[in-house]
Amino acid sequence: YYYFDQFKSEDNYLAHYTTIEEIIKQLPNVDTIVCGIGTGGTYIGLCRYIKEHKLKINVVGYEPINVSLISNLIYNASNIIDSTKDTIPGVGSTVISDIILNNINYIDKIVTIDPEIVRSYWKELINQNLNVGLSGAASIYIANNLNNESPNNKIVAIIPDGLNRYLSDLNV
């Protein structure tokens, strides 16, 4: 028996060193990468690699506004935490992982997003025949907003899930 403990294991974020290498190989001039923060593995893996290799790439992580513990910690924000409300599966948590706590100095930027906006946007994406899940919809939503602010930036949105995980939630 082996317990992986993805909230603590360094292997979680180290696995995403290859993620950033693949992104750079496919899009060498990427300016920004957007990804959700659950355990923090993807986000910290990207941020650490970028800072350790002195790359000029921004990493924007996001968490639901109603469980924005990391934003509250990093930015001294006072978002009200209510984990009983709808959230984004796989993104956000009621605890801050050791991966985040032990790598706070690598954090680039974190934004919050309203899960209700994500759910509405997700339904729009489905109607456009995009096979994404809720966290994927959140990534695309934030990437589109960043693109509106800086239209010349090359932005990658990490889409970690597909529609097939949410078929029972589908009331489009």
Coordinates of N, CA, C and O in Angstrom, one line a residue:
Y1 N 0.8 -1.2 0.0 CA 0.0 0.0 0.0 C 0.9 1.2 0.0 O 1.8 1.3 0.8
Y2 N 0.6 2.2 -0.9 CA 1.3 3.4 -1.0 C 0.3 4.6 -1.1 O -0.5 4.5 -2.0
Y3 N 0.5 5.6 -0.2 CA -0.4 6.7 -0.3 C 0.3 7.9 -0.9 O 1.4 8.3 -0.4
F4 N -0.2 8.4 -2.0 CA 0.5 9.4 -2.8 C 0.5 10.8 -2.2 O 1.4 11.6 -2.3
D5 N -0.6 11.1 -1.5 CA -0.8 12.4 -0.8 C -0.4 13.6 -1.8 O 0.6 14.3 -1.6
Q6 N -1.3 13.8 -2.8 CA -1.0 14.8 -3.8 C -1.0 16.2 -3.2 O -0.5 17.1 -3.9
F7 N -1.5 16.4 -2.0 CA -1.4 17.7 -1.4 C -0.1 18.0 -0.8 O 0.2 19.2 -0.4
K8 N 0.8 17.0 -0.6 CA 2.1 17.2 0.0 C 3.3 16.8 -0.9 O 4.4 17.3 -0.7
S9 N 3.1 15.8 -1.7 CA 4.2 15.2 -2.5 C 4.8 16.2 -3.5 O 4.1 16.8 -4.3
E10 N 6.1 16.3 -3.4 CA 6.9 17.1 -4.4 C 6.7 16.5 -5.8 O 6.8 17.2 -6.8
D11 N 6.5 15.2 -5.9 CA 6.3 14.6 -7.2 C 5.2 15.2 -8.0 O 5.2 15.2 -9.2
N12 N 4.2 15.7 -7.2 CA 3.0 16.3 -7.9 C 3.5 17.5 -8.7 O 3.2 17.6 -9.9
Y13 N 4.2 18.4 -8.1 CA 4.6 19.6 -8.9 C 5.8 19.3 -9.9 O 5.9 19.9 -10.9
L14 N 6.6 18.4 -9.5 CA 7.8 18.1 -10.3 C 7.3 17.5 -11.7 O 7.9 17.7 -12.7
A15 N 6.2 16.8 -11.6 CA 5.6 16.2 -12.9 C 5.3 17.2 -13.9 O 5.3 17.0 -15.1
H16 N 5.0 18.4 -13.4 CA 4.6 19.5 -14.4 C 5.8 20.3 -14.9 O 5.6 21.2 -15.7
Y17 N 7.0 19.9 -14.6 CA 8.2 20.4 -15.3 C 8.1 20.0 -16.8 O 8.4 20.8 -17.7
T18 N 7.6 18.8 -17.0 CA 7.5 18.4 -18.4 C 6.3 19.1 -19.1 O 6.3 19.3 -20.3
T19 N 5.3 19.5 -18.3 CA 4.2 20.2 -18.9 C 4.6 21.5 -19.5 O 4.3 21.9 -20.6
I20 N 5.4 22.3 -18.7 CA 5.9 23.6 -19.2 C 6.9 23.4 -20.4 O 6.9 24.1 -21.4
E21 N 7.7 22.3 -20.4 CA 8.6 22.1 -21.5 C 7.8 21.8 -22.8 O 8.1 22.2 -23.8
E22 N 6.7 21.0 -22.6 CA 5.8 20.7 -23.8 C 5.2 22.0 -24.3 O 5.1 22.2 -25.5
I23 N 4.7 22.9 -23.4 CA 4.1 24.1 -23.8 C 5.1 25.0 -24.6 O 4.8 25.5 -25.7
I24 N 6.3 25.1 -24.1 CA 7.3 25.9 -24.7 C 7.7 25.4 -26.1 O 8.0 26.1 -27.0
K25 N 7.7 24.0 -26.2 CA 8.1 23.4 -27.4 C 7.0 23.7 -28.5 O 7.3 23.9 -29.7
Q26 N 5.7 23.7 -28.1 CA 4.7 23.9 -29.0 C 4.4 25.4 -29.3 O 4.0 25.8 -30.4
L27 N 4.7 26.3 -28.3 CA 4.4 27.7 -28.4 C 5.6 28.4 -27.8 O 5.5 28.9 -26.6
P28 N 6.7 28.6 -28.5 CA 8.0 29.1 -27.8 C 7.8 30.5 -27.3 O 8.5 30.9 -26.4
N29 N 6.9 31.3 -27.9 CA 6.8 32.7 -27.4 C 5.6 32.9 -26.5 O 5.0 34.0 -26.5
V30 N 5.2 31.9 -25.8 CA 4.0 32.1 -24.9 C 4.3 33.2 -23.9 O 5.4 33.3 -23.4
D31 N 3.3 34.0 -23.6 CA 3.4 35.1 -22.6 C 2.8 34.7 -21.3 O 3.3 35.1 -20.2
T32 N 1.7 34.0 -21.3 CA 0.9 33.7 -20.1 C 0.3 32.3 -20.2 O -0.1 31.9 -21.2
I33 N 0.3 31.7 -19.0 CA -0.4 30.4 -18.9 C -1.4 30.5 -17.8 O -1.1 31.1 -16.7
V34 N -2.6 30.0 -18.0 CA -3.7 30.0 -17.1 C -4.0 28.6 -16.6 O -4.1 27.7 -17.4
C35 N -4.1 28.4 -15.3 CA -4.5 27.1 -14.8 C -5.2 27.2 -13.4 O -4.9 28.2 -12.7
G36 N -6.0 26.3 -13.2 CA -6.7 26.2 -11.9 C -5.7 25.7 -10.8 O -4.7 25.1 -11.0
I37 N -6.1 26.0 -9.5 CA -5.3 25.6 -8.4 C -6.2 24.7 -7.5 O -7.1 25.2 -6.9
G38 N -5.8 23.4 -7.5 CA -6.5 22.5 -6.5 C -5.5 22.1 -5.5 O -5.3 22.8 -4.5
T39 N -4.7 21.1 -5.8 CA -3.6 20.7 -4.9 C -2.4 21.7 -5.0 O -1.6 21.9 -4.1
G40 N -2.4 22.4 -6.2 CA -1.3 23.3 -6.4 C -0.2 22.7 -7.3 O 0.8 23.4 -7.6
G41 N -0.3 21.4 -7.6 CA 0.8 20.7 -8.3 C 1.1 21.3 -9.7 O 2.2 21.6 -10.0
T42 N 0.1 21.5 -10.5 CA 0.3 22.1 -11.9 C 0.8 23.5 -11.7 O 1.8 23.8 -12.4
Y43 N 0.1 24.3 -10.9 CA 0.5 25.7 -10.8 C 1.9 25.9 -10.3 O 2.7 26.6 -10.9
I44 N 2.2 25.2 -9.2 CA 3.6 25.4 -8.6 C 4.6 24.8 -9.6 O 5.7 25.4 -9.7
G45 N 4.3 23.7 -10.2 CA 5.3 23.1 -11.1 C 5.6 24.1 -12.3 O 6.8 24.3 -12.6
L46 N 4.6 24.7 -12.8 CA 4.8 25.7 -13.9 C 5.6 26.9 -13.3 O 6.6 27.3 -13.9
C47 N 5.2 27.4 -12.2 CA 5.8 28.6 -11.6 C 7.3 28.3 -11.3 O 8.2 29.2 -11.6
R48 N 7.5 27.2 -10.6 CA 8.9 26.9 -10.2 C 9.8 26.8 -11.5 O 10.9 27.3 -11.5
Y49 N 9.4 26.0 -12.5 CA 10.2 25.8 -13.7 C 10.5 27.2 -14.3 O 11.7 27.5 -14.7
I50 N 9.5 28.0 -14.4 CA 9.7 29.3 -15.1 C 10.6 30.2 -14.3 O 11.5 30.8 -14.9
K51 N 10.5 30.3 -13.0 CA 11.4 31.1 -12.2 C 12.8 30.5 -12.1 O 13.8 31.3 -12.2
E52 N 12.9 29.2 -12.0 CA 14.2 28.6 -12.0 C 15.0 28.7 -13.3 O 16.2 28.8 -13.3
H53 N 14.3 28.8 -14.4 CA 14.9 29.0 -15.7 C 14.9 30.4 -16.2 O 15.2 30.7 -17.3
K54 N 14.4 31.3 -15.3 CA 14.4 32.8 -15.6 C 13.7 33.1 -16.9 O 14.1 33.9 -17.7
L55 N 12.5 32.4 -17.1 CA 11.7 32.7 -18.3 C 10.8 33.8 -18.1 O 10.4 34.1 -16.9
K56 N 10.4 34.5 -19.1 CA 9.5 35.6 -19.0 C 8.1 35.2 -19.4 O 7.6 35.7 -20.4
I57 N 7.5 34.3 -18.6 CA 6.2 33.8 -18.8 C 5.4 34.1 -17.5 O 5.9 33.7 -16.4
N58 N 4.2 34.6 -17.6 CA 3.4 34.8 -16.5 C 2.5 33.5 -16.3 O 2.1 32.9 -17.3
V59 N 2.3 33.2 -15.0 CA 1.4 32.1 -14.7 C 0.3 32.6 -13.9 O 0.5 33.1 -12.8
V60 N -0.9 32.6 -14.4 CA -2.1 33.0 -13.7 C -2.9 31.8 -13.2 O -3.4 31.0 -14.0
G61 N -2.9 31.7 -11.9 CA -3.7 30.6 -11.3 C -5.0 31.1 -10.8 O -5.1 32.3 -10.6
Y62 N -6.0 30.3 -10.7 CA -7.3 30.8 -10.3 C -7.9 29.8 -9.3 O -7.6 28.6 -9.2
E63 N -8.8 30.3 -8.4 CA -9.5 29.6 -7.5 C -10.9 30.2 -7.3 O -11.1 31.4 -7.6
P64 N -11.9 29.4 -7.0 CA -13.3 29.9 -6.8 C -13.3 31.0 -5.7 O -12.6 30.8 -4.7
I65 N -14.0 32.0 -5.9 CA -14.1 33.1 -4.9 C -14.6 32.6 -3.6 O -14.1 33.1 -2.5
N66 N -15.5 31.6 -3.6 CA -16.0 31.2 -2.3 C -15.1 30.3 -1.5 O -15.4 29.9 -0.3
V67 N -14.0 29.8 -2.1 CA -13.0 29.1 -1.3 C -11.6 29.6 -1.7 O -10.7 28.9 -2.0
S68 N -11.5 30.9 -1.6 CA -10.2 31.6 -2.1 C -9.2 31.8 -0.9 O -8.8 32.9 -0.6
L69 N -8.9 30.6 -0.3 CA -7.9 30.7 0.8 C -6.6 31.2 0.4 O -5.9 32.0 1.2
I70 N -6.1 30.8 -0.8 CA -4.8 31.2 -1.2 C -4.7 32.7 -1.5 O -3.8 33.4 -1.0
S71 N -5.7 33.2 -2.2 CA -5.8 34.7 -2.4 C -5.9 35.5 -1.1 O -5.3 36.5 -1.0
N72 N -6.7 35.0 -0.2 CA -6.8 35.6 1.1 C -5.4 35.7 1.8 O -5.0 36.7 2.4
L73 N -4.6 34.6 1.7 CA -3.3 34.5 2.3 C -2.3 35.4 1.6 O -1.6 36.2 2.2
I74 N -2.2 35.3 0.3 CA -1.2 36.0 -0.5 C -1.4 37.5 -0.5 O -0.5 38.3 -0.4
Y75 N -2.7 37.8 -0.8 CA -3.0 39.3 -1.0 C -3.6 39.9 0.1 O -4.1 41.1 0.1
N76 N -3.7 39.2 1.3 CA -4.3 39.8 2.5 C -5.8 40.2 2.2 O -6.3 41.2 2.7
A77 N -6.4 39.4 1.3 CA -7.8 39.7 0.9 C -8.7 39.2 2.0 O -8.3 38.5 2.9
S78 N -10.0 39.6 1.9 CA -10.9 39.2 2.9 C -12.2 38.6 2.3 O -13.3 38.9 2.6
N79 N -11.9 37.8 1.3 CA -13.1 37.1 0.6 C -13.7 36.2 1.6 O -13.0 35.5 2.4
I80 N -15.0 36.1 1.6 CA -15.8 35.3 2.6 C -15.7 33.8 2.1 O -16.0 33.5 0.9
I81 N -15.3 32.9 2.9 CA -15.1 31.5 2.6 C -16.4 30.8 2.9 O -16.9 30.8 4.0
D82 N -17.0 30.2 1.9 CA -18.2 29.4 2.1 C -18.2 28.2 1.2 O -18.6 28.2 0.0
S83 N -17.7 27.1 1.7 CA -17.5 25.9 0.9 C -18.9 25.1 0.7 O -18.9 24.1 0.0
T84 N -19.9 25.6 1.3 CA -21.2 25.0 1.1 C -21.8 25.4 -0.2 O -22.7 24.8 -0.7
K85 N -21.4 26.5 -0.8 CA -21.9 27.0 -2.1 C -21.2 26.2 -3.2 O -20.2 25.5 -3.1
D86 N -21.8 26.3 -4.4 CA -21.3 25.7 -5.6 C -19.9 26.1 -5.8 O -19.5 27.2 -5.6
T87 N -19.1 25.2 -6.3 CA -17.7 25.5 -6.5 C -17.3 24.8 -7.9 O -18.1 24.4 -8.6
I88 N -16.0 24.8 -8.2 CA -15.5 24.3 -9.5 C -14.8 23.0 -9.1 O -13.7 23.1 -8.5
P89 N -15.3 21.8 -9.5 CA -14.7 20.6 -9.2 C -13.2 20.6 -9.6 O -12.8 20.9 -10.7
G90 N -12.3 20.1 -8.6 CA -10.9 20.0 -8.8 C -10.1 21.3 -8.7 O -8.9 21.3 -8.7
V91 N -10.8 22.4 -8.4 CA -10.2 23.7 -8.3 C -10.6 24.3 -7.0 O -11.8 24.3 -6.6
G92 N -9.7 24.8 -6.2 CA -10.1 25.4 -4.9 C -10.1 24.3 -3.9 O -10.3 23.1 -4.2
S93 N -10.0 24.6 -2.7 CA -10.0 23.6 -1.6 C -10.3 24.3 -0.3 O -10.2 25.6 -0.2
T94 N -10.7 23.6 0.7 CA -11.0 24.1 2.0 C -9.7 24.1 2.9 O -9.8 24.6 4.0
V95 N -8.6 23.7 2.3 CA -7.3 23.8 3.0 C -6.3 24.2 2.0 O -6.5 24.0 0.8
I96 N -5.2 24.9 2.5 CA -4.1 25.2 1.6 C -3.1 24.1 1.7 O -2.6 23.8 2.7
S97 N -2.8 23.5 0.5 CA -1.9 22.4 0.5 C -0.5 22.8 0.9 O 0.0 23.9 0.8
D98 N 0.3 21.8 1.4 CA 1.7 22.0 1.7 C 2.5 22.4 0.4 O 3.5 23.1 0.5
I99 N 2.0 21.9 -0.7 CA 2.7 22.3 -2.0 C 2.7 23.8 -2.1 O 3.7 24.4 -2.5
I100 N 1.5 24.4 -1.9 CA 1.4 25.9 -1.9 C 2.2 26.5 -0.8 O 3.0 27.4 -1.0
L101 N 2.0 26.1 0.4 CA 2.6 26.7 1.6 C 4.2 26.6 1.5 O 4.9 27.6 1.9
N102 N 4.7 25.5 1.0 CA 6.2 25.4 0.9 C 6.8 26.0 -0.3 O 8.0 26.0 -0.5
N103 N 5.9 26.6 -1.2 CA 6.4 27.2 -2.4 C 5.8 28.6 -2.6 O 5.8 29.1 -3.8
I104 N 5.5 29.3 -1.6 CA 4.8 30.6 -1.7 C 5.7 31.6 -2.5 O 5.1 32.4 -3.2
N105 N 7.0 31.5 -2.3 CA 7.8 32.4 -3.0 C 7.9 32.2 -4.5 O 8.4 33.1 -5.2
Y106 N 7.3 31.1 -5.0 CA 7.2 30.9 -6.5 C 5.9 31.4 -7.1 O 5.8 31.4 -8.3
I107 N 5.0 31.7 -6.3 CA 3.7 32.1 -6.8 C 3.8 33.4 -7.6 O 4.4 34.3 -7.2
D108 N 3.1 33.3 -8.8 CA 3.2 34.5 -9.7 C 1.9 35.3 -9.5 O 2.0 36.4 -8.9
K109 N 0.8 34.9 -10.0 CA -0.5 35.7 -9.8 C -1.6 34.7 -9.6 O -1.7 33.7 -10.3
I110 N -2.5 35.1 -8.7 CA -3.7 34.3 -8.5 C -4.9 35.2 -8.6 O -4.9 36.3 -8.0
V111 N -5.9 34.7 -9.3 CA -7.2 35.5 -9.4 C -8.3 34.6 -8.9 O -8.2 33.4 -8.8
T112 N -9.4 35.2 -8.6 CA -10.6 34.5 -8.2 C -11.7 34.5 -9.2 O -11.7 35.5 -10.0
I113 N -12.6 33.6 -9.2 CA -13.6 33.5 -10.2 C -14.9 33.0 -9.5 O -14.8 32.1 -8.7
D114 N -16.0 33.5 -9.9 CA -17.3 33.1 -9.4 C -17.8 31.8 -10.1 O -17.9 31.8 -11.3
P115 N -18.0 30.8 -9.3 CA -18.4 29.5 -9.9 C -19.7 29.6 -10.8 O -19.9 28.9 -11.7
E116 N -20.6 30.5 -10.4 CA -21.8 30.7 -11.2 C -21.5 31.2 -12.6 O -22.2 30.8 -13.5
I117 N -20.6 32.2 -12.7 CA -20.2 32.7 -14.0 C -19.6 31.5 -14.8 O -19.8 31.4 -16.0
V118 N -18.7 30.7 -14.1 CA -18.1 29.6 -14.8 C -19.2 28.6 -15.4 O -19.1 28.2 -16.5
R119 N -20.1 28.3 -14.6 CA -21.2 27.4 -15.0 C -21.9 27.9 -16.2 O -22.2 27.2 -17.1
S120 N -22.3 29.2 -16.2 CA -23.0 29.8 -17.3 C -22.1 29.8 -18.5 O -22.6 29.5 -19.6
Y121 N -20.8 30.2 -18.4 CA -19.9 30.2 -19.5 C -19.7 28.8 -20.1 O -19.6 28.6 -21.3
W122 N -19.6 27.8 -19.2 CA -19.5 26.4 -19.5 C -20.6 26.0 -20.5 O -20.3 25.3 -21.5
K123 N -21.8 26.4 -20.1 CA -22.9 26.0 -21.0 C -22.8 26.7 -22.4 O -23.2 26.1 -23.4
E124 N -22.3 27.9 -22.4 CA -22.1 28.6 -23.7 C -21.1 27.8 -24.5 O -21.3 27.6 -25.7
L125 N -20.0 27.3 -23.9 CA -19.0 26.6 -24.6 C -19.5 25.2 -25.1 O -19.2 24.8 -26.2
I126 N -20.3 24.6 -24.3 CA -21.0 23.3 -24.8 C -21.8 23.6 -26.0 O -21.8 22.8 -26.9
N127 N -22.6 24.7 -26.0 CA -23.4 25.0 -27.1 C -22.6 25.3 -28.3 O -23.2 25.3 -29.5
Q128 N -21.3 25.6 -28.2 CA -20.4 25.9 -29.3 C -19.7 24.6 -29.6 O -18.7 24.6 -30.4
N129 N -20.1 23.5 -29.1 CA -19.6 22.1 -29.3 C -18.1 22.0 -28.8 O -17.3 21.2 -29.3
L130 N -17.8 22.7 -27.7 CA -16.5 22.5 -27.1 C -16.6 21.5 -25.9 O -17.4 21.7 -25.0
N131 N -15.9 20.5 -26.0 CA -16.0 19.4 -25.0 C -15.1 19.6 -23.8 O -14.1 19.0 -23.6
V132 N -15.5 20.6 -23.0 CA -14.7 20.9 -21.8 C -15.5 20.8 -20.5 O -16.8 20.8 -20.6
G133 N -14.8 20.5 -19.4 CA -15.5 20.5 -18.1 C -15.5 21.9 -17.5 O -15.1 22.9 -18.1
L134 N -15.9 21.9 -16.3 CA -16.1 23.2 -15.6 C -14.7 23.9 -15.3 O -14.6 25.1 -15.5
S135 N -13.7 23.2 -14.9 CA -12.4 23.8 -14.7 C -11.8 24.3 -16.0 O -11.1 25.3 -16.1
G136 N -12.0 23.5 -17.1 CA -11.6 23.9 -18.4 C -12.3 25.2 -18.9 O -11.7 26.1 -19.4
A137 N -13.6 25.3 -18.6 CA -14.3 26.5 -18.9 C -13.8 27.7 -18.1 O -13.7 28.8 -18.7
A138 N -13.4 27.5 -16.9 CA -12.9 28.6 -16.1 C -11.6 29.1 -16.7 O -11.3 30.3 -16.8
S139 N -10.7 28.1 -17.1 CA -9.4 28.5 -17.7 C -9.6 29.3 -19.0 O -9.0 30.3 -19.2
I140 N -10.6 28.9 -19.8 CA -10.9 29.6 -21.1 C -11.4 31.0 -20.8 O -11.0 31.9 -21.4
Y141 N -12.3 31.1 -19.8 CA -12.9 32.3 -19.4 C -11.9 33.3 -19.0 O -11.8 34.5 -19.5
I142 N -11.0 32.9 -18.1 CA -9.9 33.8 -17.7 C -9.0 34.1 -18.8 O -8.6 35.3 -18.9
A143 N -8.6 33.2 -19.6 CA -7.7 33.4 -20.7 C -8.3 34.5 -21.7 O -7.6 35.4 -22.2
N144 N -9.6 34.3 -22.0 CA -10.3 35.3 -22.8 C -10.3 36.7 -22.2 O -10.1 37.7 -22.9
N145 N -10.5 36.8 -20.9 CA -10.4 38.1 -20.3 C -9.0 38.7 -20.3 O -8.9 39.9 -20.6
L146 N -8.0 37.9 -20.1 CA -6.7 38.3 -20.2 C -6.4 38.8 -21.7 O -5.7 39.8 -21.9
N147 N -6.9 38.1 -22.6 CA -6.7 38.4 -24.0 C -7.3 39.7 -24.4 O -6.8 40.5 -25.1
N148 N -8.5 40.0 -23.8 CA -9.1 41.3 -24.0 C -8.3 42.5 -23.4 O -8.3 43.5 -24.0
E149 N -7.6 42.2 -22.3 CA -6.7 43.2 -21.7 C -5.4 43.4 -22.5 O -4.9 44.5 -22.6
S150 N -4.9 42.3 -23.1 CA -3.6 42.4 -23.8 C -3.8 41.5 -25.1 O -3.3 40.3 -25.1
P151 N -4.4 42.0 -26.1 CA -4.7 41.2 -27.3 C -3.5 40.6 -28.0 O -3.7 39.6 -28.8
N152 N -2.4 41.1 -27.8 CA -1.2 40.6 -28.6 C -0.5 39.5 -27.8 O 0.5 38.9 -28.3
N153 N -0.9 39.2 -26.6 CA -0.2 38.2 -25.8 C -0.6 36.8 -26.3 O -1.8 36.6 -26.7
K154 N 0.3 35.9 -26.2 CA 0.0 34.5 -26.5 C -0.3 33.8 -25.2 O 0.6 33.7 -24.3
I155 N -1.5 33.3 -25.1 CA -2.0 32.8 -23.8 C -2.4 31.3 -24.0 O -3.1 30.9 -24.9
V156 N -1.9 30.5 -23.1 CA -2.3 29.1 -23.0 C -3.2 28.9 -21.8 O -2.9 29.3 -20.7
A157 N -4.3 28.2 -22.1 CA -5.2 27.8 -21.0 C -5.1 26.3 -20.8 O -5.3 25.5 -21.7
I158 N -4.8 25.9 -19.6 CA -4.7 24.5 -19.2 C -6.1 24.0 -19.0 O -6.9 24.5 -18.2
I159 N -6.5 23.0 -19.8 CA -7.9 22.5 -19.7 C -7.7 21.0 -19.2 O -7.5 20.1 -20.0
P160 N -7.9 20.8 -17.9 CA -7.6 19.5 -17.3 C -8.8 18.5 -17.4 O -8.6 17.4 -16.9
D161 N -9.9 18.9 -17.9 CA -11.0 18.0 -17.8 C -11.9 18.1 -19.1 O -11.8 19.0 -19.8
G162 N -12.7 17.1 -19.3 CA -13.6 17.0 -20.4 C -15.0 17.0 -20.0 O -15.4 16.7 -18.8
L163 N -15.9 17.2 -20.9 CA -17.3 17.2 -20.7 C -17.8 15.9 -20.1 O -18.8 15.8 -19.3
N164 N -17.2 14.7 -20.4 CA -17.7 13.4 -20.0 C -17.8 13.3 -18.5 O -18.5 12.5 -18.0
R165 N -17.0 14.1 -17.8 CA -17.0 14.0 -16.3 C -18.3 14.7 -15.7 O -18.5 14.5 -14.5
Y166 N -19.0 15.5 -16.5 CA -20.0 16.3 -16.0 C -21.4 16.0 -16.7 O -22.3 16.8 -16.6
L167 N -21.5 14.9 -17.3 CA -22.8 14.7 -18.1 C -24.0 14.7 -17.1 O -25.1 15.1 -17.5
S168 N -23.8 14.2 -15.9 CA -25.0 14.2 -15.0 C -25.3 15.6 -14.5 O -26.4 15.9 -14.1
D169 N -24.4 16.6 -14.6 CA -24.7 18.0 -14.3 C -25.3 18.8 -15.4 O -25.6 19.9 -15.2
L170 N -25.3 18.2 -16.6 CA -25.7 18.9 -17.8 C -27.2 19.2 -17.9 O -28.0 18.3 -18.1
N171 N -27.5 20.5 -17.7 CA -28.8 21.0 -17.9 C -28.8 22.1 -18.8 O -29.1 23.2 -18.5
V172 N -28.3 21.9 -20.0 CA -28.1 22.9 -21.0 C -29.4 23.3 -21.7 O -30.1 22.4 -22.1

